Coordinates of C-alpha atoms and ligand atoms in Angstrom, one line a residue:
X22 CA -5.3 8.6 -32.3
X23 CA -6.5 8.1 -28.8
X24 CA -3.5 8.8 -26.5
X25 CA -2.7 8.1 -22.9
X26 CA -0.3 10.6 -21.4
X27 CA 1.4 8.9 -18.5
X28 CA 3.2 10.9 -15.8
X29 CA 3.9 10.7 -12.2
X30 CA 6.5 13.2 -10.9
X31 CA 7.3 16.9 -10.8
X32 CA 9.5 17.1 -13.9
X33 CA 7.2 15.0 -16.0
X34 CA 4.2 17.3 -15.2
X35 CA 6.3 20.3 -16.2
X36 CA 7.8 18.8 -19.3
X37 CA 4.6 17.2 -20.5
X38 CA 2.6 20.4 -20.0
X39 CA 3.4 21.8 -23.5
X40 CA 2.3 18.5 -25.1
X41 CA -0.9 18.4 -23.0
X42 CA -1.6 22.0 -24.0
X43 CA -1.3 21.0 -27.6
X44 CA -3.7 18.1 -27.3
X45 CA -6.1 20.5 -25.6
X46 CA -5.7 23.2 -28.2
X47 CA -6.4 20.8 -31.1
X48 CA -9.2 19.1 -29.2
X49 CA -7.6 15.6 -29.6
X50 CA -8.7 12.4 -27.9
X51 CA -6.4 11.8 -24.9
X52 CA -6.4 11.3 -21.2
X53 CA -3.8 11.7 -18.4
X54 CA -2.8 8.8 -16.3
X55 CA -1.0 9.8 -13.1
X56 CA 0.8 7.1 -11.3
X57 CA 1.0 9.0 -8.0
X58 CA 4.8 8.5 -7.7
X59 CA 4.8 12.1 -6.5
X60 CA 1.8 13.0 -4.3
X61 CA 2.8 15.8 -1.9
X62 CA 1.0 19.1 -2.9
X63 CA 4.3 20.9 -3.7
X64 CA 5.6 18.1 -5.9
X65 CA 2.4 17.4 -7.7
X66 CA -0.9 19.4 -7.5
X67 CA 0.7 22.8 -7.4
X68 CA 1.9 22.2 -11.0
X69 CA -1.6 21.2 -12.3
X70 CA -3.0 24.4 -10.7
X71 CA -0.3 26.8 -11.9
X72 CA 0.0 25.4 -15.4
X73 CA -3.8 25.1 -15.6
X74 CA -3.6 21.5 -16.7
X75 CA -6.7 19.3 -16.9
X76 CA -7.2 16.7 -14.1
X77 CA -5.8 13.3 -14.6
X78 CA -8.5 10.8 -15.5
X79 CA -6.8 8.2 -13.4
X80 CA -4.5 8.5 -10.4
X81 CA -3.0 5.2 -9.3
X82 CA -1.8 6.5 -5.9
X83 CA 1.2 4.3 -6.1
X84 CA 3.3 6.5 -3.7
X85 CA 6.8 5.9 -2.5
X86 CA 8.7 2.6 -2.0
X87 CA 11.6 0.5 -3.1
X88 CA 12.1 0.4 -6.9
X89 CA 10.7 -3.1 -7.5
X90 CA 7.6 -2.6 -5.5
X91 CA 6.9 0.9 -6.8
X92 CA 7.5 0.0 -10.4
X93 CA 5.7 -3.3 -10.1
X94 CA 2.6 -1.7 -8.6
X95 CA 2.6 0.9 -11.4
X96 CA 3.0 -1.8 -14.1
X97 CA 0.0 -3.8 -12.8
X98 CA -2.3 -0.8 -12.4
X99 CA -1.3 0.9 -15.7
X100 CA -2.0 -2.4 -17.5
X101 CA -5.5 -2.4 -16.1
X102 CA -6.2 1.1 -17.3
X103 CA -4.7 0.5 -20.7
X104 CA -6.8 -2.7 -21.1
X105 CA -9.9 -0.7 -20.3
X106 CA -9.2 2.4 -22.4
X107 CA -7.3 0.8 -25.3
X108 CA -5.4 3.9 -26.4
X109 CA -3.5 3.7 -29.7
X110 CA -0.5 5.6 -28.3
X111 CA 1.1 5.9 -24.8
X112 CA 3.3 8.9 -24.3
X113 CA 5.9 9.0 -21.5
X114 CA 8.5 11.7 -20.7
X115 CA 12.0 11.5 -19.2
X116 CA 13.5 8.8 -17.0
X117 CA 11.6 8.0 -13.8
X118 CA 10.2 4.7 -12.6
X119 CA 6.8 5.9 -13.9
X120 CA 8.0 6.0 -17.5
X121 CA 9.6 2.6 -17.3
X122 CA 6.3 1.1 -16.0
X123 CA 4.3 3.0 -18.6
X124 CA 6.4 2.1 -21.5
X125 CA 6.6 -1.6 -20.5
X126 CA 2.9 -2.0 -19.8
X127 CA 2.1 -0.4 -23.2
X128 CA 4.6 -2.3 -25.3
X129 CA 3.5 -5.6 -23.9
X130 CA -0.1 -4.8 -24.9
X131 CA 1.2 -3.8 -28.3
X132 CA 0.2 -0.2 -27.8
X133 CA 2.6 2.2 -29.6
X134 CA 5.0 4.0 -27.2
X135 CA 6.3 7.5 -27.7
X136 CA 9.2 8.6 -25.5
X137 CA 9.6 12.3 -25.1
X138 CA 13.2 13.3 -24.2
X139 CA 14.7 10.1 -25.7
X140 CA 18.4 9.4 -26.2
X141 CA 19.8 10.9 -23.1
X142 CA 22.7 8.9 -21.5
X143 CA 25.0 9.5 -18.6
X144 CA 26.7 6.1 -19.2
X145 CA 26.4 5.5 -15.4
X146 CA 24.3 2.4 -14.8
X147 CA 24.3 2.9 -11.1
X148 CA 21.7 5.7 -11.7
X149 CA 18.1 4.3 -11.7
X150 CA 17.3 6.9 -14.3
X151 CA 19.9 5.5 -16.7
X152 CA 18.3 2.1 -16.6
X153 CA 14.8 3.6 -17.0
X154 CA 15.7 5.7 -20.0
X155 CA 17.6 3.0 -21.8
X156 CA 14.9 0.5 -21.4
X157 CA 12.1 2.9 -22.3
X158 CA 14.0 4.0 -25.5
X159 CA 14.4 0.4 -26.6
X160 CA 10.7 -0.5 -26.3
X161 CA 9.5 2.8 -27.8
X162 CA 8.1 3.2 -31.3
X163 CA 8.5 6.9 -31.6
X164 CA 11.7 8.5 -30.0
X165 CA 11.4 12.2 -29.6
X166 CA 15.1 13.2 -29.2
X167 CA 15.6 16.7 -27.9
X168 CA 18.9 17.3 -29.7
X169 CA 21.0 15.9 -32.6
X170 CA 23.4 14.5 -30.0
X171 CA 20.6 12.4 -28.5
X172 CA 19.6 11.1 -31.9
X173 CA 23.2 10.0 -32.6
X174 CA 23.2 8.1 -29.3
X175 CA 20.1 6.2 -30.3
X176 CA 21.4 5.5 -33.8
X177 CA 24.6 4.2 -32.1
X178 CA 22.5 1.8 -30.1
X179 CA 20.9 0.4 -33.3
X180 CA 17.6 2.1 -33.1
X181 CA 16.3 2.6 -36.7
X182 CA 16.4 6.2 -37.9
X183 CA 12.8 6.0 -39.0
X184 CA 11.7 5.9 -35.3
X185 CA 13.7 8.9 -34.2
X186 CA 12.5 12.6 -34.4
X187 CA 14.6 15.5 -33.3
X188 CA 12.0 17.9 -31.8
X189 CA 13.9 20.1 -29.2
X190 CA 13.2 19.7 -25.5
X191 CA 9.7 20.6 -24.2
X192 CA 11.4 22.3 -21.3
X193 CA 12.1 25.2 -23.7
X194 CA 8.4 25.5 -24.4
X195 CA 7.6 25.4 -20.7
X196 CA 10.1 28.1 -19.9
X197 CA 9.0 30.3 -22.8
X198 CA 5.3 29.8 -21.9
X199 CA 5.8 30.6 -18.2
X200 CA 8.7 33.0 -17.8
X201 CA 6.8 36.3 -18.2
X202 CA 4.0 34.9 -16.1
X203 CA 6.5 34.1 -13.4
X204 CA 7.9 37.7 -13.5
X205 CA 4.4 39.0 -13.2
X206 CA 2.8 36.6 -10.7
X207 CA 5.6 35.4 -8.4
X208 CA 6.5 37.5 -5.3
X209 CA 9.1 35.0 -4.1
X210 CA 12.0 37.5 -4.2
X211 CA 10.1 40.1 -2.0
X212 CA 8.9 37.3 0.2
X213 CA 12.4 36.1 0.9
X214 CA 13.8 39.7 1.0
X215 CA 16.4 39.0 -1.7
X216 CA 17.5 41.1 -4.7
X217 CA 17.9 40.0 -8.3
X218 CA 21.4 38.8 -8.9
X219 CA 22.3 38.9 -5.2
X220 CA 21.7 35.3 -4.2
X221 CA 22.5 31.7 -5.3
X222 CA 19.9 29.0 -5.8
X223 CA 20.4 25.3 -4.9
X224 CA 18.5 22.0 -5.4
X225 CA 19.7 18.5 -4.4
X226 CA 17.6 15.3 -4.6
X227 CA 19.5 12.7 -6.7
X228 CA 19.8 9.2 -5.1
X229 CA 23.6 9.3 -5.4
X230 CA 23.7 12.5 -3.3
X231 CA 21.1 11.5 -0.7
X232 CA 21.5 7.8 -0.2
X233 CA 25.2 8.4 0.4
X234 CA 25.0 10.6 3.4
X235 CA 28.8 11.5 3.2
X236 CA 28.2 13.1 -0.2
X237 CA 25.3 15.1 1.1
X238 CA 27.4 16.2 4.1
X239 CA 30.2 17.3 1.7
X240 CA 27.7 19.2 -0.5
X241 CA 26.5 21.1 2.6
X242 CA 30.1 21.9 3.5
X243 CA 30.7 23.1 0.0
X244 CA 27.7 25.4 0.4
X245 CA 29.2 26.8 3.6
X246 CA 32.5 27.5 1.8
X247 CA 30.7 29.2 -1.1
X248 CA 28.7 31.4 1.3
X249 CA 31.9 32.3 3.3
X250 CA 33.6 33.3 0.0
X251 CA 30.9 35.2 -1.7
X252 CA 28.6 36.4 1.2
X253 CA 25.5 35.7 -0.9
X254 CA 22.5 33.8 0.6
X255 CA 21.9 30.3 -0.9
X256 CA 18.2 29.7 -1.4
X257 CA 17.6 26.0 -1.1
X258 CA 14.0 24.7 -1.8
X259 CA 14.6 21.2 -0.5
X260 CA 13.1 18.0 -1.9
X261 CA 11.4 15.9 0.8
X262 CA 13.8 13.1 0.1
X263 CA 16.8 15.3 1.0
X264 CA 15.0 16.8 4.0
X265 CA 14.3 13.3 5.3
X266 CA 18.0 12.3 5.0
X267 CA 19.1 15.5 6.8
X268 CA 16.7 14.8 9.6
X269 CA 17.6 11.2 9.9
X270 CA 21.3 11.9 10.2
X271 CA 21.1 15.2 12.1
X272 CA 22.6 17.3 9.3
X273 CA 22.1 21.0 9.6
X274 CA 22.1 23.5 6.8
X275 CA 25.0 25.9 7.3
X276 CA 24.5 29.6 8.1
X277 CA 23.8 31.5 4.9
X278 CA 21.7 28.6 3.4
X279 CA 17.9 29.4 3.4
X280 CA 15.9 26.2 3.4
X281 CA 12.4 26.3 1.9
X282 CA 9.8 23.8 1.1
X283 CA 9.8 23.0 -2.7
X284 CA 8.3 25.9 -4.6
X285 CA 5.9 26.0 -7.6
X286 CA 7.2 26.4 -11.1
X287 CA 6.5 30.1 -11.3
X288 CA 8.4 30.8 -8.1
X289 CA 11.2 28.5 -9.2
X290 CA 11.5 30.1 -12.6
X291 CA 11.6 33.5 -11.0
X292 CA 14.3 32.4 -8.5
X293 CA 16.3 30.7 -11.3
X294 CA 16.1 33.5 -13.8
X295 CA 17.4 36.0 -11.3
X296 CA 20.0 34.0 -9.5
X297 CA 23.7 34.9 -9.7
X298 CA 24.4 31.2 -10.1
X299 CA 22.7 27.8 -9.5
X300 CA 24.0 24.7 -7.7
X301 CA 22.1 21.5 -8.6
X302 CA 22.0 17.8 -9.3
X303 CA 18.7 18.1 -11.2
X304 CA 18.5 17.3 -14.9
X305 CA 15.8 19.8 -15.7
X306 CA 17.6 22.6 -13.8
X307 CA 20.8 22.0 -15.8
X308 CA 18.7 22.6 -18.9
X309 CA 16.7 25.6 -17.6
X310 CA 19.8 27.5 -16.4
X311 CA 21.3 27.0 -19.9
X312 CA 18.1 28.4 -21.5
X313 CA 17.9 31.3 -19.0
X314 CA 21.7 32.1 -19.4
X315 CA 22.4 31.6 -15.7
X316 CA 25.6 29.8 -14.8
X317 CA 25.2 26.3 -13.4
X318 CA 27.4 24.2 -11.1
X319 CA 26.3 20.5 -11.2
X320 CA 26.8 18.4 -8.1
X321 CA 27.4 15.2 -10.0
X322 CA 30.3 13.3 -11.6
X323 CA 28.6 12.9 -15.0
X324 CA 25.6 14.3 -16.9
X325 CA 23.2 13.1 -19.6
X326 CA 23.0 16.8 -20.7
X327 CA 26.5 17.2 -22.3
X328 CA 25.2 20.0 -24.5
X329 CA 25.3 22.3 -21.4
X330 CA 29.0 21.5 -20.8
X331 CA 29.7 22.0 -24.5
X332 CA 28.1 25.5 -24.7
X333 CA 29.7 26.5 -21.4
X334 CA 26.6 27.1 -19.2
X335 CA 27.4 24.2 -16.8
X336 CA 30.3 22.6 -15.0
X337 CA 30.5 19.2 -13.2
X338 CA 32.0 19.3 -9.7
X339 CA 30.7 16.1 -8.0
X340 CA 30.1 16.3 -4.3
X341 CA 33.5 17.5 -3.1
X342 CA 33.4 20.7 -1.1
X343 CA 36.6 22.2 -2.5
X344 CA 35.6 21.4 -6.1
X345 CA 32.2 23.0 -5.4
X346 CA 33.9 26.2 -4.3
X347 CA 36.4 26.1 -7.3
X348 CA 33.5 25.4 -9.7
X349 CA 31.5 28.4 -8.3
X350 CA 34.5 30.7 -8.6
X351 CA 35.0 29.6 -12.2
X352 CA 31.3 29.9 -13.3
X353 CA 30.9 33.3 -11.5
X354 CA 33.5 34.6 -14.0
X355 CA 32.0 33.1 -17.1
X356 CA 30.4 35.4 -19.7
X357 CA 26.7 34.5 -20.2
X358 CA 27.0 34.4 -24.0
X359 CA 26.2 30.8 -24.8
X360 CA 23.4 29.7 -27.1
X361 CA 20.5 27.4 -26.2
X362 CA 21.0 23.9 -27.7
X363 CA 17.6 22.6 -26.6
X364 CA 15.4 23.9 -29.4
X365 CA 13.1 26.8 -30.3
X366 CA 10.3 26.2 -27.8
X367 CA 7.9 24.5 -30.3
X368 CA 8.7 20.9 -29.3
X369 CA 5.2 20.1 -27.9
X370 CA 3.6 21.2 -31.1
X371 CA 6.1 19.3 -33.2
X372 CA 5.6 16.1 -31.2
X373 CA 1.8 16.2 -31.7
X374 CA 2.2 17.0 -35.4
X375 CA 4.5 14.0 -35.9
X376 CA 2.1 11.7 -34.0
X377 CA -0.8 12.9 -36.2
X378 CA 1.0 12.4 -39.5
X379 CA 2.3 8.9 -38.7
X380 CA 0.8 6.2 -40.9
X381 CA -1.5 3.8 -38.9
X382 CA -0.4 0.2 -39.0
Ligands
UD1_27 C1 12.1 10.7 -8.6 C2 12.8 10.1 -9.8 C3 13.9 11.0 -10.3 C4 13.4 12.4 -10.5 C5 12.7 13.0 -9.3 C6 12.1 14.3 -9.6 C7 12.9 7.7 -10.0 C8 13.7 6.5 -9.7 N1 13.4 8.8 -9.5 O1 13.0 10.8 -7.6 O2 14.5 10.5 -11.5 O3 14.5 13.3 -10.8 O4 11.6 12.0 -9.0 O5 11.9 15.0 -8.4 O6 11.9 7.6 -10.6 N2 8.5 11.9 -1.3 C9 7.6 12.8 -0.7 N3 6.5 13.2 -1.4 C10 6.3 12.9 -2.7 C11 7.2 12.1 -3.3 C12 8.3 11.6 -2.6 O7 7.7 13.1 0.5 O8 5.3 13.4 -3.3 C13 9.7 11.5 -0.5 C14 9.5 10.1 0.1 O9 10.1 10.1 1.3 C15 10.1 9.2 -0.9 C16 11.3 10.0 -1.5 O10 10.8 11.4 -1.5 O11 10.6 8.0 -0.4 C17 11.8 9.7 -2.9 O12 10.7 9.7 -3.8 P1 10.8 8.9 -5.2 O13 9.6 9.2 -6.0 O14 11.1 7.4 -4.9 O15 12.1 9.4 -5.8 P2 12.6 10.9 -6.1 O16 13.8 11.2 -5.3 O17 11.4 11.9 -5.9
UDP28 N1 11.3 22.8 -9.7 C1 10.2 23.5 -9.1 N2 10.3 23.8 -7.8 C2 11.4 23.4 -7.0 C3 12.5 22.8 -7.7 C4 12.4 22.5 -9.0 O1 9.3 23.8 -9.8 O2 11.4 23.7 -5.8 C5 11.2 22.4 -11.2 C6 12.3 23.0 -12.0 O3 12.0 24.2 -12.6 C7 12.4 21.9 -13.1 C8 11.9 20.6 -12.4 O4 11.3 21.0 -11.2 O5 11.5 22.1 -14.2 C9 13.1 19.7 -12.1 O6 12.6 18.7 -11.3 P1 13.6 17.8 -10.5 O7 14.9 18.5 -10.2 O8 12.8 17.3 -9.3 O9 13.9 16.5 -11.4 P2 14.9 16.1 -12.6 O10 14.8 17.2 -13.6 O11 16.2 16.0 -11.9 O12 14.4 14.8 -13.0

């Protein structure tokens, strides 16, 4: 079952790592195809190094650009690799342009497509990720849904039950596999002179919060209000996209916000696990905070991770500064007693097992 694992961005590398480890452990025939959507050291290579992942056999070096050009270049180049390598299965993960191109290229060549983290929906089609995940799900042959809720969404869209497998989310595997390592190896708290439980952590990168500069401005004002109220430093490893917008529009981080370059997974896990609370618009961070029992305030108007709202680990506040402050106040008082809805940490193993037992046709 020769497999091509296609990835291209930070969260895909992290969330595919448990699947890659399983292919390695079992000595199966596979190769990694990296689109090069992310290419900066701290969004890409650092994760291969820290997670000790094998090198990609191909890197397409597609880089940044408008959606059509970026996705189109990937589509053309992925097709060439797939024609040459002729894998039986292509695996993609999540909702980026990389996965849309990977899934589309493969299905047109009649190569089976497996979508890891299938069935997520924000029901907000203005998000590029919503388009990508919907289209990828509908051209996939194997849909690895992280939760029962995701499976129900797929069934509701007419996808046959025989194609859907509830596996848990591979992010639980990645957290379990790396949390103790992070505690042992990361010195980020000492480096930043911060104490466990005495700081907040923030990330912002989503298109809706960076393309619309007024939203980013309001988020920064919200951070200012939160710092003034709680007097805790806000650690903000900033995505290059967000840094670029701040520079272009002359936006300054308020006092109390510590801007850092994006950090590696071990440092990020250490920061996350010991934060008093996290402010984010990231998908993966909503899940990780839920798993780590750290309260999360999400800087969005909707989420494709409703499980986090249901168990009480997360709250949606949009980009309004007063709602951000109110949300932080509410989540600071919340007991950290929720359960983890994203599975038992064996999703990677389960996915590979399913792929190996599927009948060839
Ligand atoms: C992409 C995904 C998003 C995912 C995120 C993970 C799409 C449409 N978006 O968003 O779903 O949550 O990755 O982080 O696929 N840049 C660099 N270095 C890099 C990569 C990007 O400096 O290695 C800068 C460039 O200025 C670029 C901008 O970031 O224009 C945006 O990069 P892009 O890959 O288009 O989107 P992300 O915001 O990273
Ligand atoms: N992350 C990281 N360093 C950082 C910020 C995030 O390693 O400075 C990790 C985080 O632990 C999570 C993933 O990156 O696993 C989330 O990626 P991102 O927020 O870029 O994308 P999304 O999940 O929103 O698609």
